[in-house]
Coordinates of C-alpha atoms and ligand atoms in Angstrom, one line a residue:
M21 CA -27.7 27.5 -3.1
T22 CA -29.7 29.2 -0.4
S23 CA -30.0 33.1 -0.5
A24 CA -27.7 33.2 2.6
D25 CA -25.1 31.3 0.4
S26 CA -25.4 33.5 -2.6
S27 CA -24.9 36.7 -0.4
T28 CA -21.5 35.3 0.8
T29 CA -20.4 33.0 -2.0
V30 CA -20.3 33.4 -5.7
R31 CA -20.1 30.5 -8.2
L32 CA -17.9 31.2 -11.2
P33 CA -17.1 29.2 -14.3
L34 CA -13.6 27.6 -14.2
A35 CA -12.5 29.3 -17.4
Q36 CA -13.3 32.6 -15.9
L37 CA -11.4 31.9 -12.8
H38 CA -8.4 30.7 -14.9
D39 CA -8.4 34.0 -16.9
L40 CA -8.6 35.9 -13.7
A41 CA -5.7 34.0 -12.0
C42 CA -3.6 34.5 -15.1
R43 CA -4.4 38.3 -15.1
V44 CA -3.4 38.6 -11.4
L45 CA -0.2 36.6 -11.9
A46 CA 0.8 38.5 -15.1
R47 CA 0.3 41.7 -13.1
Q48 CA 2.8 40.5 -10.6
G49 CA 5.3 40.0 -13.5
L50 CA 5.0 36.3 -14.0
S51 CA 5.9 35.0 -17.6
P52 CA 2.8 33.6 -19.5
A53 CA 4.2 30.1 -19.1
H54 CA 4.5 30.4 -15.3
A55 CA 1.1 32.2 -15.0
Q56 CA -0.7 29.5 -17.0
A57 CA 0.9 26.6 -14.9
M58 CA 0.2 28.3 -11.6
A59 CA -3.3 29.3 -12.6
R60 CA -4.0 25.6 -13.5
T61 CA -3.1 24.4 -10.0
I62 CA -4.8 27.3 -8.2
V63 CA -8.1 27.0 -10.1
A64 CA -7.9 23.2 -9.6
G65 CA -7.7 23.8 -5.9
Q66 CA -10.8 26.1 -5.9
R67 CA -12.7 23.6 -8.1
D68 CA -12.1 20.8 -5.6
D69 CA -13.1 23.0 -2.7
C70 CA -9.5 23.2 -1.1
A71 CA -9.9 26.6 0.6
S72 CA -6.3 26.8 1.7
H73 CA -4.8 26.0 -1.7
G74 CA -7.2 27.5 -4.2
L75 CA -7.7 31.2 -5.2
Y76 CA -6.4 32.2 -1.8
R77 CA -3.0 31.3 -3.1
L78 CA -3.1 34.3 -5.4
I79 CA -2.7 36.5 -2.3
T80 CA 0.2 34.5 -1.1
C81 CA 1.8 34.2 -4.5
S82 CA 1.5 38.0 -4.9
Q83 CA 3.2 38.4 -1.5
T84 CA 6.0 36.2 -2.6
A85 CA 6.3 38.0 -5.9
A86 CA 6.6 41.3 -4.1
S87 CA 9.3 39.9 -1.7
G88 CA 11.7 40.0 -4.7
K89 CA 13.0 36.5 -3.7
V90 CA 11.4 34.5 -6.5
D91 CA 12.4 34.6 -10.1
L92 CA 9.2 35.4 -11.9
Q93 CA 10.3 34.5 -15.4
A94 CA 13.0 31.8 -15.1
E95 CA 12.6 28.8 -17.5
P96 CA 13.1 25.5 -15.6
V97 CA 16.0 23.5 -16.9
V98 CA 15.3 19.8 -17.4
H99 CA 18.6 18.0 -17.2
P100 CA 19.3 14.9 -19.4
T101 CA 17.7 11.8 -17.6
R102 CA 20.3 9.7 -15.8
G103 CA 18.9 6.2 -15.3
A104 CA 15.5 6.5 -13.7
V105 CA 16.3 10.0 -12.4
V106 CA 14.9 13.2 -13.9
R107 CA 16.2 16.4 -12.4
V108 CA 14.7 19.8 -13.0
D109 CA 16.3 23.0 -11.8
A110 CA 13.4 25.4 -11.1
R111 CA 16.0 28.2 -10.8
R112 CA 14.2 29.9 -7.9
A113 CA 11.0 30.3 -9.8
F114 CA 7.5 28.8 -8.7
S115 CA 7.2 25.0 -8.9
P116 CA 4.3 24.2 -11.2
L117 CA 6.0 24.9 -14.5
A118 CA 9.1 22.9 -13.4
F119 CA 6.7 19.9 -12.6
E120 CA 5.0 20.2 -16.0
R121 CA 8.3 20.3 -17.8
G122 CA 9.7 17.3 -15.9
L123 CA 6.5 15.1 -16.1
P124 CA 7.0 13.5 -19.6
A125 CA 10.5 12.3 -18.8
L126 CA 9.3 11.0 -15.4
V127 CA 6.5 8.9 -17.1
E128 CA 9.0 7.6 -19.5
A129 CA 11.5 6.7 -16.8
A130 CA 8.8 4.8 -14.8
R131 CA 7.7 3.0 -18.0
T132 CA 11.3 2.0 -18.8
Y133 CA 12.5 1.0 -15.3
G134 CA 9.3 0.4 -13.3
L135 CA 10.3 3.4 -11.1
G136 CA 11.1 6.9 -12.1
A137 CA 12.2 9.8 -9.7
L138 CA 11.5 13.4 -10.4
V139 CA 13.8 15.7 -8.5
I140 CA 12.8 19.4 -8.6
Q141 CA 15.4 21.7 -7.1
Q142 CA 15.1 25.3 -5.9
C143 CA 11.4 25.9 -6.4
F144 CA 9.1 28.2 -4.5
H145 CA 6.3 25.8 -3.5
F146 CA 2.9 27.1 -2.7
S147 CA 0.5 24.5 -3.9
A148 CA -1.2 21.2 -2.9
L149 CA 0.4 18.1 -4.1
W150 CA -2.7 16.1 -5.3
P151 CA -2.7 17.8 -8.7
E152 CA 0.7 16.4 -9.3
V153 CA 0.0 12.9 -8.3
E154 CA -3.3 13.0 -10.3
D155 CA -1.3 14.0 -13.4
I156 CA 0.8 10.9 -12.8
T157 CA -2.0 8.4 -12.1
A158 CA -3.6 9.6 -15.5
H159 CA -0.8 7.7 -17.1
G160 CA -1.7 4.4 -15.3
L161 CA 1.1 4.9 -12.8
A162 CA 1.2 5.0 -8.9
A163 CA 2.8 8.1 -7.5
L164 CA 4.3 9.5 -4.2
A165 CA 5.2 13.1 -3.7
L166 CA 7.0 14.9 -0.8
T167 CA 8.2 18.3 -0.1
P168 CA 9.4 20.3 2.9
S169 CA 8.2 23.9 3.6
H170 CA 9.3 26.5 6.1
S171 CA 10.3 25.2 9.7
W172 CA 7.1 26.0 11.6
V173 CA 6.4 22.6 13.3
A174 CA 7.9 21.3 16.5
P175 CA 9.0 17.7 16.8
A176 CA 6.9 15.5 19.2
G177 CA 8.1 16.1 22.7
G178 CA 9.6 19.5 21.8
H179 CA 8.2 23.0 21.3
K180 CA 10.6 24.7 19.0
P181 CA 10.0 24.7 15.2
V182 CA 12.1 22.3 13.2
F183 CA 10.0 20.7 10.4
G184 CA 7.9 22.2 7.7
T185 CA 4.3 21.2 7.3
N186 CA 5.8 18.6 4.9
P187 CA 3.0 17.1 2.9
I188 CA 2.9 13.6 1.6
A189 CA 0.7 12.7 -1.4
F190 CA 0.0 9.3 -2.8
G191 CA -1.9 8.3 -5.9
W192 CA -3.2 5.0 -7.3
P193 CA -4.6 4.7 -10.8
R194 CA -8.1 3.3 -10.4
P195 CA -10.1 2.5 -13.5
G196 CA -12.1 5.6 -14.5
P197 CA -11.5 9.2 -14.0
T198 CA -11.0 9.4 -10.3
P199 CA -7.8 7.9 -8.8
F200 CA -7.3 6.9 -5.2
V201 CA -5.4 9.9 -3.8
F202 CA -4.5 11.2 -0.4
D203 CA -2.6 14.3 0.2
L204 CA -1.9 15.3 3.8
A205 CA 0.2 17.8 5.8
T206 CA 2.3 16.1 8.5
S207 CA 1.4 19.0 10.7
A208 CA -1.9 18.8 12.7
I209 CA -3.2 21.6 10.4
A210 CA -1.8 22.9 7.2
R211 CA -0.2 26.3 7.5
G212 CA -2.7 27.5 4.8
D213 CA -5.6 26.6 7.0
L214 CA -3.9 28.3 10.1
E215 CA -3.6 31.5 7.9
L216 CA -7.4 31.2 7.0
H217 CA -8.2 30.9 10.7
R218 CA -6.0 34.0 11.3
R219 CA -7.8 35.9 8.6
A220 CA -11.2 34.9 9.8
G221 CA -10.4 35.6 13.5
T222 CA -11.4 32.1 14.5
P223 CA -9.5 29.7 16.9
L224 CA -7.7 26.6 15.7
P225 CA -8.9 23.2 16.7
P226 CA -7.2 22.1 20.0
G227 CA -3.9 20.3 19.6
C228 CA -2.6 22.3 16.6
G229 CA 0.2 24.2 18.3
V230 CA 1.8 26.0 21.2
D231 CA 2.7 29.6 21.8
A232 CA 6.2 31.1 22.1
Q233 CA 6.3 29.9 25.7
G234 CA 5.5 26.4 24.7
R235 CA 1.9 26.5 26.2
E236 CA -0.8 24.8 24.2
S237 CA -2.8 27.5 22.3
T238 CA -5.6 27.7 19.9
D239 CA -4.8 31.3 18.9
P240 CA -3.4 31.2 15.3
I241 CA -1.3 34.3 15.9
A242 CA 0.2 32.9 19.1
V243 CA 0.9 29.5 17.4
A244 CA 2.5 31.3 14.4
Q245 CA 4.8 32.9 16.9
G246 CA 5.4 29.6 18.7
A247 CA 5.3 26.3 17.0
M248 CA 2.7 24.1 15.2
R249 CA 2.3 20.4 16.1
T250 CA 2.7 17.3 14.0
F251 CA -0.4 15.2 13.5
G252 CA -0.5 11.8 15.3
G253 CA 2.3 12.8 17.9
H254 CA 5.5 10.9 17.4
K255 CA 4.2 9.1 14.2
G256 CA 3.6 12.4 12.3
S257 CA 7.0 13.7 13.7
A258 CA 8.7 10.7 12.2
L259 CA 7.0 11.2 8.8
A260 CA 7.9 14.9 8.9
A261 CA 11.5 14.0 9.5
M262 CA 11.4 11.6 6.7
V263 CA 10.1 14.3 4.3
E264 CA 13.0 16.6 5.4
L265 CA 15.5 13.8 4.7
M266 CA 14.0 12.4 1.4
A267 CA 13.0 15.7 -0.2
G268 CA 15.8 17.9 1.3
A269 CA 19.1 16.1 2.3
L270 CA 18.7 13.2 -0.1
I271 CA 18.1 15.4 -3.2
G272 CA 20.8 18.0 -2.2
D273 CA 18.3 20.7 -1.5
W274 CA 17.2 22.8 1.4
I275 CA 15.5 21.5 4.5
S276 CA 12.7 23.7 6.0
Q277 CA 15.0 25.4 8.3
E278 CA 17.2 26.6 5.5
S279 CA 14.1 27.7 3.5
L280 CA 12.9 29.8 6.4
A281 CA 16.5 31.3 7.0
F282 CA 16.5 32.2 3.2
D283 CA 13.2 33.9 3.7
D284 CA 14.6 36.0 6.5
G285 CA 11.2 37.5 7.4
A286 CA 10.0 38.3 3.9
G287 CA 6.9 36.2 4.3
A288 CA 7.4 34.5 0.9
A289 CA 6.3 30.9 0.1
P290 CA 8.9 28.3 1.0
C291 CA 11.8 27.6 -1.3
H292 CA 13.4 24.2 -1.5
G293 CA 13.2 21.0 -3.6
E294 CA 10.5 18.3 -4.2
L295 CA 10.8 14.5 -4.8
I296 CA 8.1 12.9 -6.9
L297 CA 8.2 9.1 -7.5
A298 CA 6.3 7.2 -10.1
F299 CA 5.8 3.5 -10.2
D300 CA 4.6 1.4 -13.1
P301 CA 2.4 -1.5 -11.9
I302 CA 3.0 -3.4 -15.2
Q303 CA 6.7 -3.4 -14.7
L304 CA 6.7 -4.0 -11.0
S305 CA 4.0 -6.8 -11.0
G306 CA 5.2 -8.5 -14.1
G307 CA 1.5 -8.7 -15.0
D308 CA -0.8 -6.1 -16.5
L309 CA -2.4 -2.9 -15.3
A310 CA -6.0 -4.4 -15.2
Q311 CA -4.8 -7.2 -13.0
A312 CA -3.2 -4.8 -10.5
Q313 CA -6.3 -2.6 -10.6
Q314 CA -8.7 -5.5 -10.0
R315 CA -6.8 -6.4 -6.9
A316 CA -6.8 -2.8 -5.7
E317 CA -10.5 -2.5 -6.3
V318 CA -11.1 -5.3 -3.9
L319 CA -9.4 -3.5 -1.2
L320 CA -11.0 -0.1 -1.9
S321 CA -14.5 -1.5 -2.1
S322 CA -14.0 -3.2 1.3
I323 CA -13.5 0.4 2.6
T324 CA -16.5 1.9 0.9
D325 CA -18.8 -1.1 1.4
Q326 CA -18.9 -0.4 5.1
G327 CA -19.8 3.3 4.6
A328 CA -16.3 4.6 5.1
R329 CA -15.2 7.2 2.6
L330 CA -12.1 7.3 0.5
P331 CA -9.6 10.1 0.7
S332 CA -10.3 12.6 -2.2
Q333 CA -14.0 11.5 -2.3
R334 CA -15.0 14.9 -1.0
R335 CA -12.7 16.7 -3.5
H336 CA -14.0 14.7 -6.4
A337 CA -17.6 15.4 -5.4
A338 CA -16.7 19.1 -5.2
R339 CA -15.2 18.8 -8.6
E340 CA -18.2 17.3 -10.1
R341 CA -20.4 20.2 -8.8
S342 CA -17.9 22.8 -9.8
L343 CA -17.8 21.5 -13.3
R344 CA -21.6 21.6 -13.5
E345 CA -22.3 24.8 -11.7
G346 CA -19.0 26.8 -11.4
A347 CA -16.6 26.8 -8.4
A348 CA -17.8 28.3 -5.1
V349 CA -15.7 31.3 -4.1
P350 CA -16.3 33.4 -0.9
R351 CA -17.4 36.8 -2.1
T352 CA -14.8 38.7 0.1
L353 CA -12.0 36.6 -1.4
Y354 CA -13.3 37.1 -4.8
E355 CA -13.3 40.8 -4.3
E356 CA -9.8 40.7 -3.0
I357 CA -8.6 38.8 -6.0
L358 CA -10.4 41.2 -8.4
A359 CA -8.6 44.1 -6.7
L360 CA -5.2 42.3 -7.3
A361 CA -6.1 42.1 -11.1
H362 CA -6.4 45.9 -11.5
Ligands
NDP14 P1 -6.7 17.2 5.2 O1 -6.5 16.9 6.6 O2 -7.9 18.0 4.9 O3 -6.9 15.9 4.4 C1 -5.9 15.0 4.3 C2 -6.3 13.8 3.4 O4 -7.2 13.0 4.1 C3 -7.0 14.3 2.1 O5 -6.7 13.4 1.1 C4 -8.5 14.1 2.4 O6 -9.4 13.9 1.4 C5 -8.4 12.8 3.3 N1 -9.6 12.9 4.3 C6 -10.0 13.8 5.1 N2 -11.1 13.3 5.9 C7 -11.2 12.1 5.5 C8 -12.1 11.0 6.0 N3 -13.1 11.4 6.9 N4 -12.1 9.9 5.5 C9 -11.0 9.6 4.6 N5 -10.2 10.5 4.1 C10 -10.3 11.7 4.6 O7 -5.4 17.9 4.5 P2 -4.3 18.7 5.1 O8 -4.9 19.8 5.9 O9 -3.4 17.8 5.9 O10 -3.6 19.3 3.8 C11 -4.3 20.2 3.0 C12 -3.4 20.5 1.8 O11 -2.3 21.3 2.1 C13 -2.8 19.4 1.0 O12 -3.3 19.4 -0.4 C14 -1.4 19.6 1.0 O13 -0.7 19.3 -0.2 C15 -1.3 21.1 1.2 N6 0.0 21.4 1.8 C16 1.0 21.9 1.0 C17 2.3 22.2 1.5 C18 3.4 22.6 0.7 O14 4.4 22.8 1.1 N7 3.2 22.8 -0.6 C19 2.5 22.0 3.0 C20 1.4 21.4 3.7 C21 0.1 21.2 3.0 P3 -10.4 15.0 0.9 O15 -9.5 16.0 0.3 O16 -11.3 14.4 0.0 O17 -11.0 15.5 2.2
PYC15 O1 -0.4 25.0 3.9 O2 1.4 24.3 5.0 C1 0.8 24.8 4.0 C2 1.7 25.2 2.9 C3 3.0 25.4 2.9 C4 3.4 25.8 1.6 C5 2.3 25.8 0.9 N1 1.3 25.4 1.7

């Protein structure tokens, strides 16, 4: 680290960050079970250098807690598995604990049927999806996770918000500790990154949104008042619609418009459902995991052999460094978080 780095960034051991996150969350009134589950996903984000979904989330979770909308203590209810479907009612609490409680039944359903579906209902969702798909690939399963958010994003060809930033995450269990994972917002920029631009007073990259009059803008405040854009024009727009349908209408939960209406200006994290699918390569191929992985490695090495990088390669490199040297945290953010803990 250069001296300029160390004046603006601190590196902290992950256990220390986990304790700090738990203290902040307990101070907001979260039960120990919720605080632990949330701290795990928040610290994983910081460890993997995901600025918009790391420690910064302690600020947005504190705002959500203060809004009075979220239940800070509710225990998720895991309904009895029906066929391959595991349904967890988060009871308007934050999502990570509901995911953790549903995961064992999801893995069992995938092993039994080849495909398992975890439906989480009525959760406040603030996190990245890759920690969830990585938890599934760790069991030798492939995974796909979808969730709506608040309706901030205009459809291609329009300029009024309809969709959420609607992430899609996919995971494939490679041999070794690092799965193939991508996790992407279907908006041109994640809302969390837009907020970081707003906090830093920096412009958005071109093409991320329009102002309230429908004019292209790179001003994060104007775009927040207008509409964000999907990535890839009509293609991202179609994927964003799919997420609303699959992780909203299909599972009997709120679409992003309903989440924003429920928020009613409170500025809380979105509240809705999530659909997480797990696929067992053994059951689906009729072969074994090693065969499926061998075929996959041929594909993945034909990407990396030409110098292209895999999605999550950046994250996994950041993780290695954080495990060795501690996670990098901007000093100003660290000071804000320390203030929330006292
Ligand atoms: P990015 O655009 O930064 O990255 C999307 C994916 O592409 C990542 O898997 C990334 O891997 C990969 N990638 C980036 N650059 C390259 C490259 N040059 N070659 C190959 N792969 C690449 O993510 P987003 O800004 O779209 O999303 C950020 C996060 O926001 C996600 O984790 C998402 O879950 C979260 N989010 C959560 C929402 C919610 O409702 N809970 C809503 C919207 C977003 P890598 O990480 O290694 O760079
Ligand atoms: O970054 O778009 C986002 C987001 C929405 C909810 C959590 N993160």
